[in-house]
Coordinates of C-alpha atoms in Angstrom, one line a residue:
X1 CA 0.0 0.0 0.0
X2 CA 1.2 3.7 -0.7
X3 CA 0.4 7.3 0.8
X4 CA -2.6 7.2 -1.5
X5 CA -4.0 4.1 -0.1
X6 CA -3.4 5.2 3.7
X7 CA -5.0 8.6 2.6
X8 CA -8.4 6.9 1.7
X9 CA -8.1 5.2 4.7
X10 CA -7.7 8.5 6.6
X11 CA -10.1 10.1 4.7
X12 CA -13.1 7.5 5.5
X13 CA -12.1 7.6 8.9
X14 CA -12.6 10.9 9.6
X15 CA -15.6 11.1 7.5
X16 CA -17.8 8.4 8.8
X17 CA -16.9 10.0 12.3
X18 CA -18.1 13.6 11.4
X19 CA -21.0 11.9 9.7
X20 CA -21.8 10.1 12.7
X21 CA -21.5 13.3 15.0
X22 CA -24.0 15.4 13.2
X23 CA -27.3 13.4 15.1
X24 CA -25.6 14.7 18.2
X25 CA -27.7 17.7 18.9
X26 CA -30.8 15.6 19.0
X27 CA -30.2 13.0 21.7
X28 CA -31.9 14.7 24.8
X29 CA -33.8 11.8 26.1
X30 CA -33.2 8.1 26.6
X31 CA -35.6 7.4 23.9
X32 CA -34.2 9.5 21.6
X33 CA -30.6 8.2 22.5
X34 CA -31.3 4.3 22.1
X35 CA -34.7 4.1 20.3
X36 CA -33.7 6.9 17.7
X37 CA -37.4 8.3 18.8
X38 CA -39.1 5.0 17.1
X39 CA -39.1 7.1 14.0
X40 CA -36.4 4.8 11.9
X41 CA -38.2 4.1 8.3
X42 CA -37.9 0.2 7.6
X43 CA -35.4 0.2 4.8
X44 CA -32.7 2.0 6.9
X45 CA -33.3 -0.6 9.8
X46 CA -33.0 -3.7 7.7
X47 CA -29.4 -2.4 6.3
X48 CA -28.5 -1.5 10.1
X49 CA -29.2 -4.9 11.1
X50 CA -27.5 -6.5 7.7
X51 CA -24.1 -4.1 8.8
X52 CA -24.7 -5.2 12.6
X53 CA -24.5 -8.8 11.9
X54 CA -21.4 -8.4 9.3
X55 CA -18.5 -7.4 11.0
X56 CA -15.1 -8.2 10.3
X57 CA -15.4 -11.6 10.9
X58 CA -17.6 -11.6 7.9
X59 CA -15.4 -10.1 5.2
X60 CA -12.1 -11.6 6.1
X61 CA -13.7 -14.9 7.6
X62 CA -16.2 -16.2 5.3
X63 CA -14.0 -15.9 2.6
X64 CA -11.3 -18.0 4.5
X65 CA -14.1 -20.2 5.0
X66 CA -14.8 -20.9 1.3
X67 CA -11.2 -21.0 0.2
X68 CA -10.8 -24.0 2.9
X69 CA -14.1 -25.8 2.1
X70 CA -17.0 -24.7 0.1
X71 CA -20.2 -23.1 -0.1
X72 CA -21.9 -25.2 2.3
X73 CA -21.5 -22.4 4.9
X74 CA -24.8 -21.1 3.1
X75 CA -26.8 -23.4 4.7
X76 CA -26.7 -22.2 7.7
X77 CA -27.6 -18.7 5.8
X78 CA -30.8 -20.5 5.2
X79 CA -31.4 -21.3 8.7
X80 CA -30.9 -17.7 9.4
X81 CA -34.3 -17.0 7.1
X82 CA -36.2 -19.5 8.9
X83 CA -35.3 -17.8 12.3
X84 CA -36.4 -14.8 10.8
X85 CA -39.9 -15.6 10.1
X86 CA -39.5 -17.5 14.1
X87 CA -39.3 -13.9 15.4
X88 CA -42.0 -12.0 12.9
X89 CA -44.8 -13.9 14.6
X90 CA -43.6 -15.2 17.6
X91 CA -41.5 -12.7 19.6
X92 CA -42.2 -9.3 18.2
X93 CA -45.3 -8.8 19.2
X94 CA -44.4 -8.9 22.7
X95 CA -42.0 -6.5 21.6
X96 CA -44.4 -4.1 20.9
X97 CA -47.0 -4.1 23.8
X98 CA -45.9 -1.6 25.8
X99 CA -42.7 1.0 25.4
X100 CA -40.1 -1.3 25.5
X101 CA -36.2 0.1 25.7
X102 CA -34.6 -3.5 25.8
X103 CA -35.6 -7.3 25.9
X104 CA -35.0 -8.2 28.9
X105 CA -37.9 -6.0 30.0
X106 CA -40.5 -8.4 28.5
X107 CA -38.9 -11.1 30.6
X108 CA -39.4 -8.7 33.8
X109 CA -42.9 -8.2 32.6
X110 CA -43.8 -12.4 32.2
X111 CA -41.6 -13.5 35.2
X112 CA -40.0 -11.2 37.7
X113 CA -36.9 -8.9 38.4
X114 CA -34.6 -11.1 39.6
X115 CA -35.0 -13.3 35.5
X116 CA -34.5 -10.1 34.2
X117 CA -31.1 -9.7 36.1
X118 CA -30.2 -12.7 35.1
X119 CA -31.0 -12.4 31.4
X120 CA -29.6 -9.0 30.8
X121 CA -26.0 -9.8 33.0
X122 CA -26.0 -12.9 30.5
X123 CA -26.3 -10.8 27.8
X124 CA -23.9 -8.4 28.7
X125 CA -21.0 -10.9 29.5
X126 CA -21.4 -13.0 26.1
X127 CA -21.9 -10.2 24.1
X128 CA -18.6 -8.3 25.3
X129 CA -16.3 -11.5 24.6
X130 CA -18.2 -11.8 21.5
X131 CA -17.3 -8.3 20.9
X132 CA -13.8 -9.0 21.4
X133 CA -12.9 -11.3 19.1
X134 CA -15.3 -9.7 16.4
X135 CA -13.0 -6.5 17.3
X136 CA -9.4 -8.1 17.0
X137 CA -10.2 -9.3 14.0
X138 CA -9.6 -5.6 12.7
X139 CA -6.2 -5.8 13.9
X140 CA -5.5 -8.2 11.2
X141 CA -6.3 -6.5 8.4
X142 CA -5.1 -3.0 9.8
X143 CA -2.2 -4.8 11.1
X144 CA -1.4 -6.2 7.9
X145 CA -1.9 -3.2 6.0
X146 CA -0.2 -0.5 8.3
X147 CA 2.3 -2.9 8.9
X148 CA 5.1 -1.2 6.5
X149 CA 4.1 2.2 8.0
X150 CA 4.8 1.0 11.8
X151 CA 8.4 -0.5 11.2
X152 CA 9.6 -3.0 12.9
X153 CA 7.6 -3.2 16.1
X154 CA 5.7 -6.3 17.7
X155 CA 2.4 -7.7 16.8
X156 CA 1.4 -7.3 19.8
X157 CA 1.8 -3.4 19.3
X158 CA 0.8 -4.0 16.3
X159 CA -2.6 -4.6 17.2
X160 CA -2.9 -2.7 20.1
X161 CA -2.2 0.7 17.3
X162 CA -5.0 -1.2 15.3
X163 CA -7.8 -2.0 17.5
X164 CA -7.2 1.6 19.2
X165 CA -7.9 3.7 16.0
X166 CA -11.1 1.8 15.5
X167 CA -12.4 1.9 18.6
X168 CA -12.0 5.8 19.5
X169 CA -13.4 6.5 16.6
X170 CA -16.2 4.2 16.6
X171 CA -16.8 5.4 20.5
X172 CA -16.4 9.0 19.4
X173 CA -19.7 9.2 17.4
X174 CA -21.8 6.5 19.2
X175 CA -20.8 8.7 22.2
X176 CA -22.5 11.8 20.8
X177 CA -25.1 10.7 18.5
X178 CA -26.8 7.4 19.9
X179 CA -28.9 5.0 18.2
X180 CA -29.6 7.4 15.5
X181 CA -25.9 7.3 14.6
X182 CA -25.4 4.2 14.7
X183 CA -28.4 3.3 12.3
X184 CA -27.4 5.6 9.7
X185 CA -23.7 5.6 9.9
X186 CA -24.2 1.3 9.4
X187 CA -26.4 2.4 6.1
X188 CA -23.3 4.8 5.1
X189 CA -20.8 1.8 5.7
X190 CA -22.5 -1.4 4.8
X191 CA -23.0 0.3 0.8
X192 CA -19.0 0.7 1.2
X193 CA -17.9 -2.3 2.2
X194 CA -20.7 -4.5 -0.5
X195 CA -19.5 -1.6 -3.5
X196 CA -15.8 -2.4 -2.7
X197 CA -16.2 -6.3 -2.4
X198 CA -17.5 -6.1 -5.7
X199 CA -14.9 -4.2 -7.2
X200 CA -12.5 -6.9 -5.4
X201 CA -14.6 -9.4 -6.7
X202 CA -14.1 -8.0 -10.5
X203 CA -10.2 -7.3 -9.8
X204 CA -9.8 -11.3 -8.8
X205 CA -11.6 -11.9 -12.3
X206 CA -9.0 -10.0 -13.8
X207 CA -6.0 -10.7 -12.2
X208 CA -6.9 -15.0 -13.3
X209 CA -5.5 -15.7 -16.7
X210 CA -9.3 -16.8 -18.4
X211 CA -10.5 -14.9 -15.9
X212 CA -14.3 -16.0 -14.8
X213 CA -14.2 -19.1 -17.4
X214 CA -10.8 -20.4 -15.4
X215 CA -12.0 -19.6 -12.0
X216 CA -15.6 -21.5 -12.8
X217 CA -13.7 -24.8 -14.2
X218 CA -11.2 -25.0 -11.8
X219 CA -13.5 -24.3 -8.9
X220 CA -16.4 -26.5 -10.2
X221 CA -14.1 -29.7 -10.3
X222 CA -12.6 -29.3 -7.2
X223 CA -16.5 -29.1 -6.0
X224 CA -16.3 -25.7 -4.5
X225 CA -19.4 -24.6 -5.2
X226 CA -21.2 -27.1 -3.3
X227 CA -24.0 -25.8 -1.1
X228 CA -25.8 -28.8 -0.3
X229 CA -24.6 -31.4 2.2
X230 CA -27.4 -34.0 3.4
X231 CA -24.8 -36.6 5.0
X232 CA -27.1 -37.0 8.4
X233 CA -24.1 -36.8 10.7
X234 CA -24.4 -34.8 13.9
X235 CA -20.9 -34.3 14.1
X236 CA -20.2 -32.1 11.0
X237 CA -20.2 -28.5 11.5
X238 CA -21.7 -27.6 7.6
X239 CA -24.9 -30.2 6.8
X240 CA -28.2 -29.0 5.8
X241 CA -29.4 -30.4 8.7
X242 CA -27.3 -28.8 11.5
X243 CA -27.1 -25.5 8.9
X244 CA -31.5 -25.0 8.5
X245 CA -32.0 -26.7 11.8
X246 CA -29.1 -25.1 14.1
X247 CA -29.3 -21.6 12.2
X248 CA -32.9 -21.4 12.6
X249 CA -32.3 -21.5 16.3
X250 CA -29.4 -19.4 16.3
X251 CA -30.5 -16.5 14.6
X252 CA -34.1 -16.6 16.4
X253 CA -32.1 -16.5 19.6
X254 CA -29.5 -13.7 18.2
X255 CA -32.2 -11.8 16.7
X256 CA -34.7 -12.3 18.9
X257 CA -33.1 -12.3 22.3
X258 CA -30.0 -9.9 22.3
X259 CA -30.3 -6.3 23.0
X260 CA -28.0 -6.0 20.0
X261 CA -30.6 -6.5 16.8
X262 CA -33.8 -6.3 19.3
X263 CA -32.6 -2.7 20.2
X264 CA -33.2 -1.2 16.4
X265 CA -36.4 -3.7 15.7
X266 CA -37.7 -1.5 18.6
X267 CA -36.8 2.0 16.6
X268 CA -39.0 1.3 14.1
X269 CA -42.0 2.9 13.7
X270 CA -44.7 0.0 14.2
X271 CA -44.4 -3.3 14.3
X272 CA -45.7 -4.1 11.0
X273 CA -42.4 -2.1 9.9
X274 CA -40.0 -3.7 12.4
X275 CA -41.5 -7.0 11.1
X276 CA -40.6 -6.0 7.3
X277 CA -36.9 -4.7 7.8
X278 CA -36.3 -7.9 9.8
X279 CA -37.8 -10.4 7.2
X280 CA -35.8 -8.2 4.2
X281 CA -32.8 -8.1 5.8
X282 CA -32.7 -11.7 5.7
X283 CA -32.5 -12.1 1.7
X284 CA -29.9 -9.0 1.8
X285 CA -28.1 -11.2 4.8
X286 CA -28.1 -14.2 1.9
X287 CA -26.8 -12.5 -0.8
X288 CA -24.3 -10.7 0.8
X289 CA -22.8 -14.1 2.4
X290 CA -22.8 -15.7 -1.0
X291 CA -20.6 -12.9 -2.3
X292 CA -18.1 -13.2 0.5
X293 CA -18.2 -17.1 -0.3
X294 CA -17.6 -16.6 -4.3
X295 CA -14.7 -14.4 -3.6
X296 CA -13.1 -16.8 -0.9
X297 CA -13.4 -19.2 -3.9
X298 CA -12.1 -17.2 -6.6
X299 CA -9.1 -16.5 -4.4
X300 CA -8.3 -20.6 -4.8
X301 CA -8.5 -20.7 -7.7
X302 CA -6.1 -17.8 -7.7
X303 CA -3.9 -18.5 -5.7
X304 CA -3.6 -22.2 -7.2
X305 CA -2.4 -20.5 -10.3
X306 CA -0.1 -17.8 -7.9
X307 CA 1.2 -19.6 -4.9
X308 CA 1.9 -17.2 -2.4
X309 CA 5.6 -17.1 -1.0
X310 CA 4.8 -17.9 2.2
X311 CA 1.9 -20.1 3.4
X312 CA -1.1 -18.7 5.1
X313 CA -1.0 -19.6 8.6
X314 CA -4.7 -18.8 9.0
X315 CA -7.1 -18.8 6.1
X316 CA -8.5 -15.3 8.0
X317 CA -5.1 -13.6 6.8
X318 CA -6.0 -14.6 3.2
X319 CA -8.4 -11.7 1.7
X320 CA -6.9 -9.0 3.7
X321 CA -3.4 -10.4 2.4
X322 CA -4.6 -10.6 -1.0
X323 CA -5.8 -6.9 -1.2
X324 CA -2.6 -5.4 0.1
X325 CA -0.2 -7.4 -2.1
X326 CA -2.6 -7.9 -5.5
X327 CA -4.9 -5.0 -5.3
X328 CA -4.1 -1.7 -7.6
X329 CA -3.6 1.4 -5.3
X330 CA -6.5 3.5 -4.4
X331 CA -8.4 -0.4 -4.6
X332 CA -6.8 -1.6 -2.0
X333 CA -7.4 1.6 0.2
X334 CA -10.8 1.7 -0.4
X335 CA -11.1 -2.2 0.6
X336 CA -9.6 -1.8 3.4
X337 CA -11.7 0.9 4.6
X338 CA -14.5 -1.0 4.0
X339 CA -13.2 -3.5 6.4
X340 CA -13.3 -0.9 9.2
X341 CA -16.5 0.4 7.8
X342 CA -17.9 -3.3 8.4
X343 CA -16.0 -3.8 12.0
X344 CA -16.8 0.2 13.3
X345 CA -20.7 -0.5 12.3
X346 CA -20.8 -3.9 14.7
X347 CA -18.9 -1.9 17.4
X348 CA -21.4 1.0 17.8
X349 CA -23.9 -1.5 17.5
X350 CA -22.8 -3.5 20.3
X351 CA -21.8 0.1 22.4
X352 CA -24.8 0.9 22.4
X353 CA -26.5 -1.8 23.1
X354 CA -24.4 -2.7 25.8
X355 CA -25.1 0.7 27.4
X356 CA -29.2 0.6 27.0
X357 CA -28.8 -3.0 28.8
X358 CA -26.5 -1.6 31.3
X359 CA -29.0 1.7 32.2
X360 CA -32.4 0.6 31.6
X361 CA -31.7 -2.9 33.1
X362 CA -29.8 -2.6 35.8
X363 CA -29.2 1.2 37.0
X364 CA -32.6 3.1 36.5
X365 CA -34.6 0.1 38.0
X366 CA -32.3 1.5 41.3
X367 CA -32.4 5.2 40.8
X368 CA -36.0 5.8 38.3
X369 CA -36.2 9.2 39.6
X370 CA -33.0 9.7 37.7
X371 CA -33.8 13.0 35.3
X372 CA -33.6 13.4 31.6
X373 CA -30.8 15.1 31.5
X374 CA -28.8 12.8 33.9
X375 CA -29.9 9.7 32.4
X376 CA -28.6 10.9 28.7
X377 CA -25.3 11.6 30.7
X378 CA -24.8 8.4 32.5
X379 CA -25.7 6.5 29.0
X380 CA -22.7 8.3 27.7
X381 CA -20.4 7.1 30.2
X382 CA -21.4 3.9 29.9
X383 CA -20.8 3.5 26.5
X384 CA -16.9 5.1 27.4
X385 CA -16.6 2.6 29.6
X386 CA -18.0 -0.6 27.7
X387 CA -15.6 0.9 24.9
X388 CA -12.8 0.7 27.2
X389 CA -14.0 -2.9 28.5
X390 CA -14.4 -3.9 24.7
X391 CA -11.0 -2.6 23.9
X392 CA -9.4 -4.8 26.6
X393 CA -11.2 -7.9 25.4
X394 CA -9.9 -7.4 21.7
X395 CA -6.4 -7.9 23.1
X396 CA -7.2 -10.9 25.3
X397 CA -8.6 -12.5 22.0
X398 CA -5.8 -12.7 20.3
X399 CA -5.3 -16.4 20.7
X400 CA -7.9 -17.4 19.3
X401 CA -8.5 -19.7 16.0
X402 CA -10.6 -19.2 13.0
X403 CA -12.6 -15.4 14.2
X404 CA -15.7 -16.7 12.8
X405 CA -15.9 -19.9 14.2
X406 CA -14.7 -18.4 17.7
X407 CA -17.2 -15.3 17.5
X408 CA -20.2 -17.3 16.9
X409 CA -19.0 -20.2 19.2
X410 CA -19.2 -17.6 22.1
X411 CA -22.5 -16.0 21.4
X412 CA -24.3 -19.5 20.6
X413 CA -23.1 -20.3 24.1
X414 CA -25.5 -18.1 25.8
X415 CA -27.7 -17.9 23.5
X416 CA -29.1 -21.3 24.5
X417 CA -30.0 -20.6 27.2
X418 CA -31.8 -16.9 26.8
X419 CA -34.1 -18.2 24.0
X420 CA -34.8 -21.2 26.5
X421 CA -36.4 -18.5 28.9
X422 CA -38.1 -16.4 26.4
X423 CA -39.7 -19.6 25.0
X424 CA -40.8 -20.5 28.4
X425 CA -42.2 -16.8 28.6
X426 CA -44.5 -16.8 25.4
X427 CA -45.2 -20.2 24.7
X428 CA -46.3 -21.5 28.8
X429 CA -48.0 -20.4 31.0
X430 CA -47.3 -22.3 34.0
X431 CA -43.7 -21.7 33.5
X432 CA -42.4 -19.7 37.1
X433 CA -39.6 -17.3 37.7
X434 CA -37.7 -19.9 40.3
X435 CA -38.3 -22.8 37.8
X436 CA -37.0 -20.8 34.9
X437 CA -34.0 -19.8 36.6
X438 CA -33.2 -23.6 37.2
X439 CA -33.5 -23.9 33.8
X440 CA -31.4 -21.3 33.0
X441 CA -28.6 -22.4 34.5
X442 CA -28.5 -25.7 33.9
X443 CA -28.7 -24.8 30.3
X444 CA -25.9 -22.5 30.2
X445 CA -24.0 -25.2 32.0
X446 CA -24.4 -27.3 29.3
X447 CA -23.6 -25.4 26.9
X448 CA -20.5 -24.1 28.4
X449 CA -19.5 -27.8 29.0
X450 CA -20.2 -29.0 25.6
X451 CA -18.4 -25.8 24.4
X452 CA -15.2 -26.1 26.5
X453 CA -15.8 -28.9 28.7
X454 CA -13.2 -31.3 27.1
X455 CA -10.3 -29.2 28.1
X456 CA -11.7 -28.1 31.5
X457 CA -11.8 -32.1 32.8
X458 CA -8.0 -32.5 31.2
X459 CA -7.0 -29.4 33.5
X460 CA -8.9 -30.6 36.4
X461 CA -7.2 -34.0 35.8
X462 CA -3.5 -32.3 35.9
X463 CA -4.2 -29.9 38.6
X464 CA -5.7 -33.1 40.8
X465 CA -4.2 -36.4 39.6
X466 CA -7.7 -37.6 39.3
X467 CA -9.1 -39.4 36.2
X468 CA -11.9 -36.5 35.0
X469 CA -10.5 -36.9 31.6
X470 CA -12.2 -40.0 31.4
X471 CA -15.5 -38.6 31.2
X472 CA -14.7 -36.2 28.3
X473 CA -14.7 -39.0 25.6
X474 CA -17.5 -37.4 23.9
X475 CA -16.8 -36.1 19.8
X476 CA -16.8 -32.6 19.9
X477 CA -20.4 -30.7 18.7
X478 CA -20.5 -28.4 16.4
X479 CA -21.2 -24.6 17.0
X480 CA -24.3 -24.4 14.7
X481 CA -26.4 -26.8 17.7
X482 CA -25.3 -25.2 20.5
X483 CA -28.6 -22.9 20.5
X484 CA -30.5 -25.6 19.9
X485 CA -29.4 -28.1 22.5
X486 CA -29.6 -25.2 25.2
X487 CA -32.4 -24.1 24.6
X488 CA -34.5 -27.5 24.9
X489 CA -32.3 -28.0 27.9
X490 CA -33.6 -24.3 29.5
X491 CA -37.3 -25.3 28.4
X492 CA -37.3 -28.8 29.6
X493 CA -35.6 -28.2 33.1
X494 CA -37.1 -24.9 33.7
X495 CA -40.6 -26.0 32.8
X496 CA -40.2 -29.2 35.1
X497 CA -39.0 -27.0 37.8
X498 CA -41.9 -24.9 37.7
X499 CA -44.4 -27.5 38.4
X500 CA -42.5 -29.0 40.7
X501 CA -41.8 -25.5 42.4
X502 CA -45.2 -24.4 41.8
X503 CA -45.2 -21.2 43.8
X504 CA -46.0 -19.1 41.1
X505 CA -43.9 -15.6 40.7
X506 CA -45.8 -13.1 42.0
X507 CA -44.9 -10.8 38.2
X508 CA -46.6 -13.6 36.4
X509 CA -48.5 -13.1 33.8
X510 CA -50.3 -14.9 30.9
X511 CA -48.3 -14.2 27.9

C-alpha cells in the first residue's frame, strides 16, 4: 500500500466520524438516545441490522471459509431465514406491547426482576467477549496493512495501534449521536464495504488468466461450489441439517433475544415495519454471504495458479493479504476501509447496546427518579466505559482460532440458554420465575461444558491427579447446535422445575 491508499483510509475515517456526529444535537432523552425516537423508516433498519451482523469476521472470515471448504456455509444462511420468520410472529409482538427500551424488560414483565437480572448480565458478558474477538479481527487487516508504515515493532503493538484507532473513533460518534448514529452511519458503511467487495470481486476476475471461465472450471471440479450437504451426521459443523435446523435456532435466539438487533427492531416505527426490515434483511443477509463465499473461492482458484511465497498460517489472513499485495492502489485503500466500515458499524452496535442493557436494566430500575438530562449523561459514560472494557477484550482474544468460528462459538453459548427463557415466557404459562432460573442455568452449564468442557476435565485431571478426563470422551459438537441443545435444555428443566416448584412468581402473567 502507498500514501494514496493510507489517505483513503484517513479520509473514510474521519468522514464516517463527522458523519456520525452530526445526530448529536438531538439525543436529549433516553428514547431518543437508544430508540432513535421510534421514528427509523424500515429500509434503513433492515441495512443496520444486515451491517450489525457483518462485521469483520464476515469479510475476512467467510471468505477464509470458502477457500478451505466450500459453499456449504450457506446453509446455515438458510437457517438464518427461517429464524427470521420464528421472530415476525412469535417474539415481536411482545415487543411491541408496551414502550419497551430492551428485551429483557418483557422477561421482567412475564416473570419477575430477579430473571430479568439474570438475562440481561448474561447478555452483557457474552456479548462483550463476542465483541472482542469480532473487534481483533480488525487488527488483522489493519495490522497487515499499516504494517510497512509501523516499522519493525511487535504484533502485539501492532494490534494494540489497530484496535485503538477503530475503537476511539467508533466510541467517538456513538458517544455523541446514539442510536440514530449508529443506524445511519451502518447504512453509510454497509453500501461501502458490499460496492468495494465487488470491485474486489471484478479485480480477482481479472488478475486470473481466463479470468471468470478459469475460475468456474477449476472451482467447479474441485467441487467448491457445493451448497448442499445432506450426510445426516451430527458431528459435521456444515450439513443441511445442523445448517437450517441449528441456524434457525441461532438467529431466532441472536435476533430475537440480544439487546444488540432487538434494540433497532424496537426504533421502528410500528411493528408491521420492524417485522418488514427484519424479514428483508434476511434475503440482503443471503446475498451478501454468498458474495463473501464466491470471492473466498475465486481467491483458490487464484492462488492455485499464484502460490503465495509464504503459506497462510490462517485462512483469515488470506483476503486481507490478497488486497494489500494484489490489489491496484487506491483499490486496495478503499477495501480496506471497508473492512473498518464493516467492523466500526458492529462496534457502535454493540456500544450501544451494551449501554441501554447496562442503564435501563440494571441502573434506572435503582435510581428511576433519575432525570432526563442525567440519564442521557450516564448512558454516555457507559458507553466510554464498555468501549474501554471492549478494547481490553480485543487484546485478550488474540489467541484465538478461526474469528468466525470463535465469535459465533461464544455467542451461541449463551444464547441457549436466553431463548430457553423467552420460549418458556411466550409459549407457557405455567412456567415460574424460580423454575426458569433452574433452567437457566442448567442450560448454560451445558452449553459451556459441551463448548469447552473437554479441556476443563484434562485441567482438572493435571491440577488433581484424578481421572476426569475419562469422562470427556464425547466427539466434539459443532457450534451451529449449541442454540438448539440449550435451549430445549432451558425449556425442559425450567418447565419441570416450575411444576414442581409451583409457587407461582408473583410478576406472572399470561403471555
Amino acid at each position: 500500500m502507498n500514501l494514496f491508499d493510507l489517505a483513503l483510509i484517513a479520509v473514510y475515517l474521519v468522514g464516517i466520524t463527522l458523519f456520525g456526529l452530526r445526530f448529536r444535537k438531538k439525543q436529549s432523552s433516553l428514547r431518543a438516545y437508544f430508540l432513535a425516537d421510534r421514528n427509523i423508516p424500515w429500509w434503513a433498519i433492515a441495512l443496520s441490522i444486515v451491517a450489525a451482523e457483518t462485521s469483520t469476521l464476515t469479510i475476512i472470515g467467510v471468505p477464509g471459509l470458502a477457500y478451505d471448504t466450500n459453499f456449504t456455509f450457506l446453509q446455515l444462511i438458510m437457517g438464518y431465514l427461517v429464524g427470521r420468520v420464528i421472530i415476525s410472529y412469535l417474539l415481536l409482538p411482545h415487543y411491541f406491547r408496551g414502550d419497551l427500551f430492551t428485551a429483557y424488560q418483557l422477561i421482567e414483565r412475564r416473570f419477575g426482576g430477579r430473571l430479568r437480572s439474570l438475562t440481561a448480565g448474561l447478555f452483557l458478558v457474552t456479548r462483550a467477549a463476542a465483541e472482542g474477538v469480532r473487534i481483533f479481527a480488525v487488527a488483522l487487516v489493519v495490522g497487515i496493512a499499516l504494517g510497512p508504515l509501523l516499522g519493525n515493532i511487535s504484533e502485539l503493538q501492532r494490534d494494540v495501534i489497530s484496535i485503538a484507532i477503530v475503537t476511539l473513533l467508533t466510541l467517538l460518534y456513538t458517544f455523541e449521536g446514539g442510536m440514530a448514529a449508529v443506524i445511519w452511519t451502518d447504512v453509510v458503511q454497509l453500501g461501502i464495504y458490499l460496492a468495494s467487495t465487488l470491485v474486489g470481486l471484478f479485480t480477482i476476475v481479472h488478475l486470473v488468466p481466463g479470468g471468470w471461465a478459469t475460475i468456474h472450471a477449476q472451482a467447479a471440479s474441485a467441487r467448491k461450489f457445493r451448497v448442499f450437504d445432506f450426510t445426516p451426521d451430527f458431528y459435521r459443523t456444515s450439513t443441511f441439517w445442523s445448517g437450517v435446523i441449528g441456524g434457525a435456532f441461532l438467529t431466532t435466539a441472536s435476533h430475537g433475544t440480544d439487546q444488540l438487533i432487538v434494540q433497532r427492531l424496537l426504533a421502528a416505527r410500528s411493528q408491521a415495519q420492524s417485522r418488514l426490515a427484519l424479514l428483508s434483511s434476511g434475503i440482503a443477509v443471503f446475498f451478501q454471504f454468498s458474495l463473501f463465499l464466491l470471492i473466498g473461492v475465486m481467491l483458490w482458484v487464484f492462488y492455485r495458479i499464484s502460490p503465495p511465497a509464504v503459506p497462510f498460517d490462517k485462512p483469515d489472513r488470506i483476503f486481507p493479504t490478497f488486497i494489500v499485495t494484489y490489489m491496484p492502489h487506491g483499490i486496495s485503500g478503499i477495501l480496506v476501509a471497508a473492512i473498518l466500515a464493516a467492523a466500526m458499524s458492529n462496534l457502535s452496535a454493540a456500544l450501544n447496546s451494551l449501554s441501554s442493557t447496562t442503564m435501563v436494566d440494571f441502573y434506572l430500575r435503582r435510581r428511576p427518579e433519575t432525570s432526563e438530562r442525567r440519564r442521557v449523561l450516564l448512558s454516555r459514560l457507559a458507553t466510554i466505559v464498555w468501549g474501554l472494557a471492549l478494547f481490553g477484550l480485543a487484546i485478550l482474544s488474540r489467541r484465538g482460532g478461526k474469528v468466525v468460528e470463535l465469535g459465533l462459538s461464544i455467542a451461541s453459548v449463551a444464547y441457549g440458554a436466553l431463548l430457553g427463557v423467552f420460549l418458556l415466557g411466550v409459549l407457557t404459562r405455567r412456567a415460574n420465575e424460580r423454575g426458569s432460573m433452574i433452567g437457566m442455568a442448567i442450560g448454560f452449564c451445558a452449553n459451556v461444558y459441551i463448548w469447552q468442557g473437554a479441556g476443563m476435565l484434562h485441567w482438572l485431571q493435571r491440577a488433581t491427579g484424578l481421572p476426569f478426563a475419562t469422562l470427556a470422551l464425547v466427539r466434539p459438537i459443532p457450534f451451529p447446535w449449541y442454540v438448539l441443545i440449550g435451549s430445549v435444555i432451558t425449556f425442559a428443566v425450567g418447565y419441570s422445575s416450575s411444576l414442581l416448584l409451583s409457587r407461582p412468581s408473583q410478576a406472572q402473567t399470561q403471555p
